[in-house]
Amino acid sequence: MTATPRAVDAKEILLTWLTDQVSVPVVSTRPDNKDAPATFVRLLLTGGTGRHDRALHTTQLTIDSYAPTTAAAVELALAVDAAVHGAVAGLSPVVRVSGTSPSESPDPDTTSARATATYQITTRLLT
């Protein structure tokens, strides 16, 4: 019997990848305690087109970059953008990355500045 191909967890893959690529914590939930870092990156799974082309799966991730100032948040978001696009060359099973340019996105629940971008990450299915 042939194994059914399955999608990989693109969010988990990028959490690990970005942790190695940027010099700030990379998390899936915004830290809200008094010891929270002033600068960090948060990944949110926001959908995607799913399976297509028999062997591919596309996941959408929204990535928030938080910092004390807007300039620092945008600078961090641009570093994240370079790292996410670099995943195509350095991270198997990622085969394609597309997304928006980082934009200012004030978070009404914090006093931190935030820059946000949304990416479509296409990966090969595992067999």
mmCIF file of N, CA and C in Angstrom:
data_model
loop_
_atom_site.group_PDB
_atom_site.id
_atom_site.type_symbol
_atom_site.label_atom_id
_atom_site.label_comp_id
_atom_site.label_asym_id
_atom_site.label_seq_id
_atom_site.Cartn_x
_atom_site.Cartn_y
_atom_site.Cartn_z
ATOM 1 N N MET A 1 0.832 -1.172 0.000
ATOM 2 C CA MET A 1 0.000 0.000 0.000
ATOM 3 C C MET A 1 0.886 1.249 0.000
ATOM 4 N N THR A 2 0.522 2.228 -0.789
ATOM 5 C CA THR A 2 1.275 3.473 -0.900
ATOM 6 C C THR A 2 0.838 4.438 0.198
ATOM 7 N N ALA A 3 1.819 5.101 0.809
ATOM 8 C CA ALA A 3 1.507 6.095 1.843
ATOM 9 C C ALA A 3 0.822 7.296 1.205
ATOM 10 N N THR A 4 -0.154 7.850 1.917
ATOM 11 C CA THR A 4 -0.848 9.044 1.451
ATOM 12 C C THR A 4 0.035 10.267 1.715
ATOM 13 N N PRO A 5 0.294 11.073 0.696
ATOM 14 C CA PRO A 5 1.100 12.283 0.917
ATOM 15 C C PRO A 5 0.426 13.198 1.939
ATOM 16 N N ARG A 6 1.247 13.865 2.745
ATOM 17 C CA ARG A 6 0.686 14.774 3.751
ATOM 18 C C ARG A 6 1.470 16.082 3.763
ATOM 19 N N ALA A 7 0.782 17.110 4.191
ATOM 20 C CA ALA A 7 1.379 18.442 4.270
ATOM 21 C C ALA A 7 2.313 18.525 5.474
ATOM 22 N N VAL A 8 3.277 19.415 5.380
ATOM 23 C CA VAL A 8 4.159 19.700 6.512
ATOM 24 C C VAL A 8 3.609 20.914 7.253
ATOM 25 N N ASP A 9 4.050 21.099 8.482
ATOM 26 C CA ASP A 9 3.635 22.248 9.279
ATOM 27 C C ASP A 9 4.573 23.412 8.968
ATOM 28 N N ALA A 10 4.180 24.240 8.004
ATOM 29 C CA ALA A 10 5.025 25.359 7.568
ATOM 30 C C ALA A 10 5.294 26.335 8.703
ATOM 31 N N LYS A 11 4.338 26.523 9.578
ATOM 32 C CA LYS A 11 4.551 27.446 10.699
ATOM 33 C C LYS A 11 5.669 26.933 11.603
ATOM 34 N N GLU A 12 5.637 25.671 11.936
ATOM 35 C CA GLU A 12 6.667 25.097 12.809
ATOM 36 C C GLU A 12 8.041 25.158 12.136
ATOM 37 N N ILE A 13 8.066 24.877 10.845
ATOM 38 C CA ILE A 13 9.325 24.952 10.100
ATOM 39 C C ILE A 13 9.876 26.372 10.137
ATOM 40 N N LEU A 14 9.015 27.365 9.916
ATOM 41 C CA LEU A 14 9.495 28.756 9.911
ATOM 42 C C LEU A 14 9.833 29.265 11.309
ATOM 43 N N LEU A 15 9.139 28.770 12.329
ATOM 44 C CA LEU A 15 9.519 29.160 13.696
ATOM 45 C C LEU A 15 10.979 28.788 13.957
ATOM 46 N N THR A 16 11.338 27.578 13.590
ATOM 47 C CA THR A 16 12.717 27.116 13.786
ATOM 48 C C THR A 16 13.679 27.880 12.878
ATOM 49 N N TRP A 17 13.317 28.035 11.605
ATOM 50 C CA TRP A 17 14.173 28.726 10.636
ATOM 51 C C TRP A 17 14.443 30.160 11.077
ATOM 52 N N LEU A 18 13.391 30.913 11.414
ATOM 53 C CA LEU A 18 13.568 32.314 11.769
ATOM 54 C C LEU A 18 14.353 32.483 13.067
ATOM 55 N N THR A 19 14.191 31.559 13.997
ATOM 56 C CA THR A 19 14.960 31.623 15.233
ATOM 57 C C THR A 19 16.448 31.596 14.936
ATOM 58 N N ASP A 20 16.839 30.840 13.911
ATOM 59 C CA ASP A 20 18.246 30.765 13.516
ATOM 60 C C ASP A 20 18.678 31.958 12.653
ATOM 61 N N GLN A 21 17.740 32.690 12.076
ATOM 62 C CA GLN A 21 18.058 33.742 11.115
ATOM 63 C C GLN A 21 18.023 35.152 11.698
ATOM 64 N N VAL A 22 17.193 35.401 12.685
ATOM 65 C CA VAL A 22 17.089 36.740 13.289
ATOM 66 C C VAL A 22 17.527 36.662 14.748
ATOM 67 N N SER A 23 17.938 37.762 15.289
ATOM 68 C CA SER A 23 18.546 37.764 16.627
ATOM 69 C C SER A 23 17.569 38.124 17.738
ATOM 70 N N VAL A 24 16.294 37.830 17.524
ATOM 71 C CA VAL A 24 15.281 38.113 18.540
ATOM 72 C C VAL A 24 14.416 36.862 18.732
ATOM 73 N N PRO A 25 13.671 36.780 19.834
ATOM 74 C CA PRO A 25 12.785 35.632 20.011
ATOM 75 C C PRO A 25 11.725 35.558 18.910
ATOM 76 N N VAL A 26 11.414 34.345 18.480
ATOM 77 C CA VAL A 26 10.366 34.093 17.492
ATOM 78 C C VAL A 26 9.339 33.201 18.176
ATOM 79 N N VAL A 27 8.088 33.684 18.233
ATOM 80 C CA VAL A 27 7.055 33.018 19.028
ATOM 81 C C VAL A 27 5.771 32.844 18.222
ATOM 82 N N SER A 28 4.866 32.032 18.745
ATOM 83 C CA SER A 28 3.570 31.881 18.101
ATOM 84 C C SER A 28 2.472 32.615 18.864
ATOM 85 N N THR A 29 2.768 33.060 20.077
ATOM 86 C CA THR A 29 1.810 33.825 20.882
ATOM 87 C C THR A 29 2.521 35.063 21.419
ATOM 88 N N ARG A 30 1.869 36.209 21.299
ATOM 89 C CA ARG A 30 2.489 37.447 21.797
ATOM 90 C C ARG A 30 2.667 37.360 23.314
ATOM 91 N N PRO A 31 3.905 37.531 23.798
ATOM 92 C CA PRO A 31 4.122 37.498 25.248
ATOM 93 C C PRO A 31 3.549 38.755 25.895
ATOM 94 N N ASP A 32 2.764 38.575 26.940
ATOM 95 C CA ASP A 32 2.097 39.707 27.582
ATOM 96 C C ASP A 32 2.467 39.869 29.050
ATOM 97 N N ASN A 33 3.504 39.179 29.509
ATOM 98 C CA ASN A 33 3.864 39.317 30.917
ATOM 99 C C ASN A 33 4.907 40.420 31.093
ATOM 100 N N LYS A 34 5.222 40.721 32.340
ATOM 101 C CA LYS A 34 6.149 41.828 32.609
ATOM 102 C C LYS A 34 7.563 41.544 32.137
ATOM 103 N N ASP A 35 7.904 40.282 31.927
ATOM 104 C CA ASP A 35 9.240 39.910 31.459
ATOM 105 C C ASP A 35 9.302 39.728 29.940
ATOM 106 N N ALA A 36 8.261 40.150 29.241
ATOM 107 C CA ALA A 36 8.206 39.981 27.789
ATOM 108 C C ALA A 36 9.332 40.775 27.127
ATOM 109 N N PRO A 37 9.927 40.218 26.076
ATOM 110 C CA PRO A 37 10.978 40.964 25.378
ATOM 111 C C PRO A 37 10.403 42.195 24.683
ATOM 112 N N ALA A 38 11.201 43.232 24.565
ATOM 113 C CA ALA A 38 10.755 44.462 23.896
ATOM 114 C C ALA A 38 10.697 44.272 22.385
ATOM 115 N N THR A 39 11.532 43.375 21.876
ATOM 116 C CA THR A 39 11.609 43.127 20.443
ATOM 117 C C THR A 39 11.451 41.630 20.204
ATOM 118 N N PHE A 40 10.517 41.266 19.317
ATOM 119 C CA PHE A 40 10.282 39.858 19.014
ATOM 120 C C PHE A 40 9.487 39.738 17.725
ATOM 121 N N VAL A 41 9.377 38.511 17.235
ATOM 122 C CA VAL A 41 8.626 38.191 16.022
ATOM 123 C C VAL A 41 7.557 37.169 16.397
ATOM 124 N N ARG A 42 6.338 37.382 15.861
ATOM 125 C CA ARG A 42 5.236 36.443 16.108
ATOM 126 C C ARG A 42 4.714 35.910 14.782
ATOM 127 N N LEU A 43 4.529 34.589 14.710
ATOM 128 C CA LEU A 43 3.961 33.947 13.522
ATOM 129 C C LEU A 43 2.536 33.497 13.802
ATOM 130 N N LEU A 44 1.643 33.814 12.864
ATOM 131 C CA LEU A 44 0.246 33.395 12.953
ATOM 132 C C LEU A 44 -0.128 32.624 11.698
ATOM 133 N N LEU A 45 -0.695 31.447 11.858
ATOM 134 C CA LEU A 45 -1.195 30.669 10.737
ATOM 135 C C LEU A 45 -2.518 31.298 10.304
ATOM 136 N N THR A 46 -2.592 31.765 9.047
ATOM 137 C CA THR A 46 -3.795 32.487 8.602
ATOM 138 C C THR A 46 -4.436 31.873 7.363
ATOM 139 N N GLY A 47 -4.228 30.578 7.157
ATOM 140 C CA GLY A 47 -4.926 29.884 6.069
ATOM 141 C C GLY A 47 -4.011 29.493 4.940
ATOM 142 N N GLY A 48 -4.459 29.742 3.720
ATOM 143 C CA GLY A 48 -3.703 29.377 2.532
ATOM 144 C C GLY A 48 -4.568 28.577 1.581
ATOM 145 N N THR A 49 -4.055 28.300 0.408
ATOM 146 C CA THR A 49 -4.844 27.585 -0.591
ATOM 147 C C THR A 49 -4.850 26.082 -0.368
ATOM 148 N N GLY A 50 -3.958 25.566 0.462
ATOM 149 C CA GLY A 50 -3.928 24.140 0.746
ATOM 150 C C GLY A 50 -3.241 23.347 -0.355
ATOM 151 N N ARG A 51 -3.695 22.101 -0.561
ATOM 152 C CA ARG A 51 -3.073 21.213 -1.547
ATOM 153 C C ARG A 51 -3.386 21.638 -2.965
ATOM 154 N N HIS A 52 -2.368 21.478 -3.826
ATOM 155 C CA HIS A 52 -2.548 21.760 -5.250
ATOM 156 C C HIS A 52 -1.419 21.097 -6.024
ATOM 157 N N ASP A 53 -1.568 21.009 -7.309
ATOM 158 C CA ASP A 53 -0.537 20.454 -8.188
ATOM 159 C C ASP A 53 -0.043 19.077 -7.739
ATOM 160 N N ARG A 54 -0.888 18.280 -7.146
ATOM 161 C CA ARG A 54 -0.634 16.897 -6.724
ATOM 162 C C ARG A 54 0.414 16.720 -5.641
ATOM 163 N N ALA A 55 1.430 17.553 -5.609
ATOM 164 C CA ALA A 55 2.527 17.328 -4.670
ATOM 165 C C ALA A 55 2.879 18.556 -3.849
ATOM 166 N N LEU A 56 2.051 19.608 -3.918
ATOM 167 C CA LEU A 56 2.366 20.847 -3.225
ATOM 168 C C LEU A 56 1.256 21.269 -2.272
ATOM 169 N N HIS A 57 1.626 22.065 -1.291
ATOM 170 C CA HIS A 57 0.686 22.597 -0.308
ATOM 171 C C HIS A 57 1.105 24.031 -0.005
ATOM 172 N N THR A 58 0.147 24.959 -0.023
ATOM 173 C CA THR A 58 0.471 26.357 0.268
ATOM 174 C C THR A 58 -0.228 26.788 1.557
ATOM 175 N N THR A 59 0.577 27.288 2.474
ATOM 176 C CA THR A 59 0.118 27.778 3.767
ATOM 177 C C THR A 59 0.342 29.284 3.807
ATOM 178 N N GLN A 60 -0.594 30.002 4.397
ATOM 179 C CA GLN A 60 -0.420 31.447 4.575
ATOM 180 C C GLN A 60 -0.071 31.731 6.027
ATOM 181 N N LEU A 61 0.963 32.533 6.216
ATOM 182 C CA LEU A 61 1.390 32.949 7.547
ATOM 183 C C LEU A 61 1.474 34.465 7.599
ATOM 184 N N THR A 62 0.972 35.040 8.673
ATOM 185 C CA THR A 62 1.140 36.466 8.917
ATOM 186 C C THR A 62 2.211 36.598 9.984
ATOM 187 N N ILE A 63 3.190 37.431 9.701
ATOM 188 C CA ILE A 63 4.329 37.582 10.607
ATOM 189 C C ILE A 63 4.383 39.019 11.104
ATOM 190 N N ASP A 64 4.294 39.157 12.422
ATOM 191 C CA ASP A 64 4.347 40.458 13.086
ATOM 192 C C ASP A 64 5.728 40.646 13.692
ATOM 193 N N SER A 65 6.317 41.804 13.466
ATOM 194 C CA SER A 65 7.604 42.164 14.056
ATOM 195 C C SER A 65 7.362 43.307 15.038
ATOM 196 N N TYR A 66 7.647 43.059 16.309
ATOM 197 C CA TYR A 66 7.423 44.047 17.374
ATOM 198 C C TYR A 66 8.750 44.647 17.821
ATOM 199 N N ALA A 67 8.736 45.936 18.103
ATOM 200 C CA ALA A 67 9.931 46.637 18.605
ATOM 201 C C ALA A 67 9.473 47.919 19.309
ATOM 202 N N PRO A 68 10.366 48.559 20.039
ATOM 203 C CA PRO A 68 9.991 49.777 20.765
ATOM 204 C C PRO A 68 9.608 50.949 19.864
ATOM 205 N N THR A 69 10.168 51.020 18.651
ATOM 206 C CA THR A 69 9.850 52.126 17.747
ATOM 207 C C THR A 69 9.381 51.576 16.399
ATOM 208 N N THR A 70 8.676 52.407 15.656
ATOM 209 C CA THR A 70 8.222 51.997 14.324
ATOM 210 C C THR A 70 9.405 51.704 13.415
ATOM 211 N N ALA A 71 10.423 52.538 13.460
ATOM 212 C CA ALA A 71 11.604 52.314 12.610
ATOM 213 C C ALA A 71 12.255 50.964 12.923
ATOM 214 N N ALA A 72 12.358 50.627 14.199
ATOM 215 C CA ALA A 72 12.962 49.348 14.586
ATOM 216 C C ALA A 72 12.072 48.174 14.184
ATOM 217 N N ALA A 73 10.762 48.339 14.292
ATOM 218 C CA ALA A 73 9.839 47.271 13.885
ATOM 219 C C ALA A 73 9.921 47.022 12.385
ATOM 220 N N VAL A 74 9.990 48.101 11.593
ATOM 221 C CA VAL A 74 10.108 47.950 10.138
ATOM 222 C C VAL A 74 11.460 47.337 9.774
ATOM 223 N N GLU A 75 12.521 47.763 10.419
ATOM 224 C CA GLU A 75 13.846 47.190 10.158
ATOM 225 C C GLU A 75 13.848 45.687 10.456
ATOM 226 N N LEU A 76 13.246 45.291 11.580
ATOM 227 C CA LEU A 76 13.149 43.874 11.922
ATOM 228 C C LEU A 76 12.292 43.132 10.892
ATOM 229 N N ALA A 77 11.177 43.726 10.493
ATOM 230 C CA ALA A 77 10.302 43.093 9.495
ATOM 231 C C ALA A 77 11.019 42.889 8.167
ATOM 232 N N LEU A 78 11.875 43.821 7.784
ATOM 233 C CA LEU A 78 12.645 43.665 6.547
ATOM 234 C C LEU A 78 13.677 42.542 6.676
ATOM 235 N N ALA A 79 14.271 42.383 7.868
ATOM 236 C CA ALA A 79 15.189 41.260 8.099
ATOM 237 C C ALA A 79 14.432 39.935 8.058
ATOM 238 N N VAL A 80 13.241 39.920 8.630
ATOM 239 C CA VAL A 80 12.393 38.721 8.580
ATOM 240 C C VAL A 80 12.023 38.417 7.135
ATOM 241 N N ASP A 81 11.668 39.446 6.371
ATOM 242 C CA ASP A 81 11.308 39.269 4.966
ATOM 243 C C ASP A 81 12.450 38.601 4.194
ATOM 244 N N ALA A 82 13.665 39.079 4.403
ATOM 245 C CA ALA A 82 14.818 38.474 3.730
ATOM 246 C C ALA A 82 14.995 37.020 4.154
ATOM 247 N N ALA A 83 14.816 36.734 5.426
ATOM 248 C CA ALA A 83 14.969 35.366 5.917
ATOM 249 C C ALA A 83 13.882 34.445 5.370
ATOM 250 N N VAL A 84 12.645 34.925 5.330
ATOM 251 C CA VAL A 84 11.550 34.102 4.809
ATOM 252 C C VAL A 84 11.787 33.786 3.338
ATOM 253 N N HIS A 85 12.168 34.788 2.556
ATOM 254 C CA HIS A 85 12.437 34.534 1.140
ATOM 255 C C HIS A 85 13.675 33.654 0.960
ATOM 256 N N GLY A 86 14.616 33.731 1.881
ATOM 257 C CA GLY A 86 15.799 32.882 1.836
ATOM 258 C C GLY A 86 15.512 31.426 2.138
ATOM 259 N N ALA A 87 14.349 31.146 2.705
ATOM 260 C CA ALA A 87 13.980 29.767 3.023
ATOM 261 C C ALA A 87 13.915 28.894 1.779
ATOM 262 N N VAL A 88 13.623 29.482 0.624
ATOM 263 C CA VAL A 88 13.547 28.705 -0.620
ATOM 264 C C VAL A 88 14.893 28.062 -0.919
ATOM 265 N N ALA A 89 15.969 28.795 -0.711
ATOM 266 C CA ALA A 89 17.300 28.262 -1.007
ATOM 267 C C ALA A 89 17.845 27.406 0.127
ATOM 268 N N GLY A 90 17.458 27.707 1.362
ATOM 269 C CA GLY A 90 18.103 27.048 2.493
ATOM 270 C C GLY A 90 17.263 26.081 3.279
ATOM 271 N N LEU A 91 16.025 25.886 2.906
ATOM 272 C CA LEU A 91 15.145 25.102 3.764
ATOM 273 C C LEU A 91 14.284 24.149 2.942
ATOM 274 N N SER A 92 14.611 22.888 2.972
ATOM 275 C CA SER A 92 13.764 21.876 2.350
ATOM 276 C C SER A 92 12.616 21.635 3.325
ATOM 277 N N PRO A 93 11.437 21.497 2.957
ATOM 278 C CA PRO A 93 10.742 21.280 1.695
ATOM 279 C C PRO A 93 10.108 22.538 1.091
ATOM 280 N N VAL A 94 10.574 23.735 1.479
ATOM 281 C CA VAL A 94 10.010 24.972 0.937
ATOM 282 C C VAL A 94 10.447 25.119 -0.525
ATOM 283 N N VAL A 95 9.473 25.335 -1.417
ATOM 284 C CA VAL A 95 9.795 25.472 -2.835
ATOM 285 C C VAL A 95 9.452 26.848 -3.397
ATOM 286 N N ARG A 96 8.591 27.598 -2.692
ATOM 287 C CA ARG A 96 8.231 28.930 -3.185
ATOM 288 C C ARG A 96 7.727 29.777 -2.018
ATOM 289 N N VAL A 97 8.078 31.055 -2.072
ATOM 290 C CA VAL A 97 7.597 32.026 -1.086
ATOM 291 C C VAL A 97 7.131 33.256 -1.833
ATOM 292 N N SER A 98 5.959 33.739 -1.503
ATOM 293 C CA SER A 98 5.499 35.033 -1.999
ATOM 294 C C SER A 98 4.839 35.740 -0.826
ATOM 295 N N GLY A 99 4.694 37.041 -0.935
ATOM 296 C CA GLY A 99 4.075 37.740 0.179
ATOM 297 C C GLY A 99 4.034 39.233 -0.018
ATOM 298 N N THR A 100 3.512 39.885 0.985
ATOM 299 C CA THR A 100 3.388 41.332 0.965
ATOM 300 C C THR A 100 4.657 41.961 1.518
ATOM 301 N N SER A 101 4.848 43.211 1.207
ATOM 302 C CA SER A 101 5.932 43.976 1.811
ATOM 303 C C SER A 101 5.501 44.346 3.227
ATOM 304 N N PRO A 102 6.433 44.372 4.181
ATOM 305 C CA PRO A 102 6.055 44.759 5.538
ATOM 306 C C PRO A 102 5.412 46.145 5.577
ATOM 307 N N SER A 103 4.407 46.280 6.430
ATOM 308 C CA SER A 103 3.723 47.559 6.585
ATOM 309 C C SER A 103 3.546 47.864 8.069
ATOM 310 N N GLU A 104 3.431 49.144 8.375
ATOM 311 C CA GLU A 104 3.148 49.546 9.754
ATOM 312 C C GLU A 104 1.761 49.033 10.127
ATOM 313 N N SER A 105 1.659 48.492 11.316
ATOM 314 C CA SER A 105 0.393 47.926 11.753
ATOM 315 C C SER A 105 0.283 48.075 13.267
ATOM 316 N N PRO A 106 -0.091 49.248 13.755
ATOM 317 C CA PRO A 106 -0.164 49.464 15.199
ATOM 318 C C PRO A 106 -1.045 48.412 15.875
ATOM 319 N N ASP A 107 -0.568 47.905 16.991
ATOM 320 C CA ASP A 107 -1.308 46.914 17.773
ATOM 321 C C ASP A 107 -2.021 47.657 18.900
ATOM 322 N N PRO A 108 -3.350 47.678 18.887
ATOM 323 C CA PRO A 108 -4.074 48.448 19.896
ATOM 324 C C PRO A 108 -3.962 47.883 21.311
ATOM 325 N N ASP A 109 -3.440 46.666 21.449
ATOM 326 C CA ASP A 109 -3.343 46.041 22.763
ATOM 327 C C ASP A 109 -1.997 46.239 23.436
ATOM 328 N N THR A 110 -1.043 46.891 22.752
ATOM 329 C CA THR A 110 0.277 47.122 23.348
ATOM 330 C C THR A 110 0.742 48.538 23.014
ATOM 331 N N THR A 111 1.801 48.937 23.676
ATOM 332 C CA THR A 111 2.422 50.223 23.344
ATOM 333 C C THR A 111 3.596 50.017 22.383
ATOM 334 N N SER A 112 3.873 48.768 22.042
ATOM 335 C CA SER A 112 4.965 48.458 21.107
ATOM 336 C C SER A 112 4.567 48.809 19.678
ATOM 337 N N ALA A 113 5.569 49.144 18.882
ATOM 338 C CA ALA A 113 5.342 49.330 17.448
ATOM 339 C C ALA A 113 5.326 47.952 16.793
ATOM 340 N N ARG A 114 4.577 47.846 15.679
ATOM 341 C CA ARG A 114 4.479 46.561 14.985
ATOM 342 C C ARG A 114 4.492 46.793 13.487
ATOM 343 N N ALA A 115 5.219 45.923 12.784
ATOM 344 C CA ALA A 115 5.182 45.878 11.325
ATOM 345 C C ALA A 115 4.747 44.465 10.950
ATOM 346 N N THR A 116 3.894 44.368 9.923
ATOM 347 C CA THR A 116 3.276 43.093 9.571
ATOM 348 C C THR A 116 3.438 42.802 8.089
ATOM 349 N N ALA A 117 3.639 41.531 7.772
ATOM 350 C CA ALA A 117 3.638 41.064 6.388
ATOM 351 C C ALA A 117 2.983 39.686 6.360
ATOM 352 N N THR A 118 2.374 39.349 5.240
ATOM 353 C CA THR A 118 1.716 38.053 5.077
ATOM 354 C C THR A 118 2.384 37.312 3.929
ATOM 355 N N TYR A 119 2.678 36.041 4.165
ATOM 356 C CA TYR A 119 3.416 35.226 3.198
ATOM 357 C C TYR A 119 2.634 33.967 2.850
ATOM 358 N N GLN A 120 2.812 33.533 1.610
ATOM 359 C CA GLN A 120 2.316 32.247 1.162
ATOM 360 C C GLN A 120 3.549 31.370 1.008
ATOM 361 N N ILE A 121 3.585 30.276 1.775
ATOM 362 C CA ILE A 121 4.720 29.372 1.780
ATOM 363 C C ILE A 121 4.291 28.073 1.112
ATOM 364 N N THR A 122 4.900 27.741 -0.025
ATOM 365 C CA THR A 122 4.577 26.504 -0.726
ATOM 366 C C THR A 122 5.633 25.463 -0.409
ATOM 367 N N THR A 123 5.159 24.303 0.026
ATOM 368 C CA THR A 123 6.032 23.192 0.368
ATOM 369 C C THR A 123 5.640 21.944 -0.406
ATOM 370 N N ARG A 124 6.607 21.037 -0.542
ATOM 371 C CA ARG A 124 6.319 19.722 -1.112
ATOM 372 C C ARG A 124 5.598 18.887 -0.081
ATOM 373 N N LEU A 125 4.655 18.071 -0.522
ATOM 374 C CA LEU A 125 4.011 17.112 0.367
ATOM 375 C C LEU A 125 5.003 16.020 0.733
ATOM 376 N N LEU A 126 4.876 15.475 1.932
ATOM 377 C CA LEU A 126 5.711 14.365 2.365
ATOM 378 C C LEU A 126 5.030 13.059 1.963
ATOM 379 N N THR A 127 5.824 12.092 1.569
ATOM 380 C CA THR A 127 5.239 10.779 1.231
ATOM 381 C C THR A 127 5.712 9.729 2.191
#
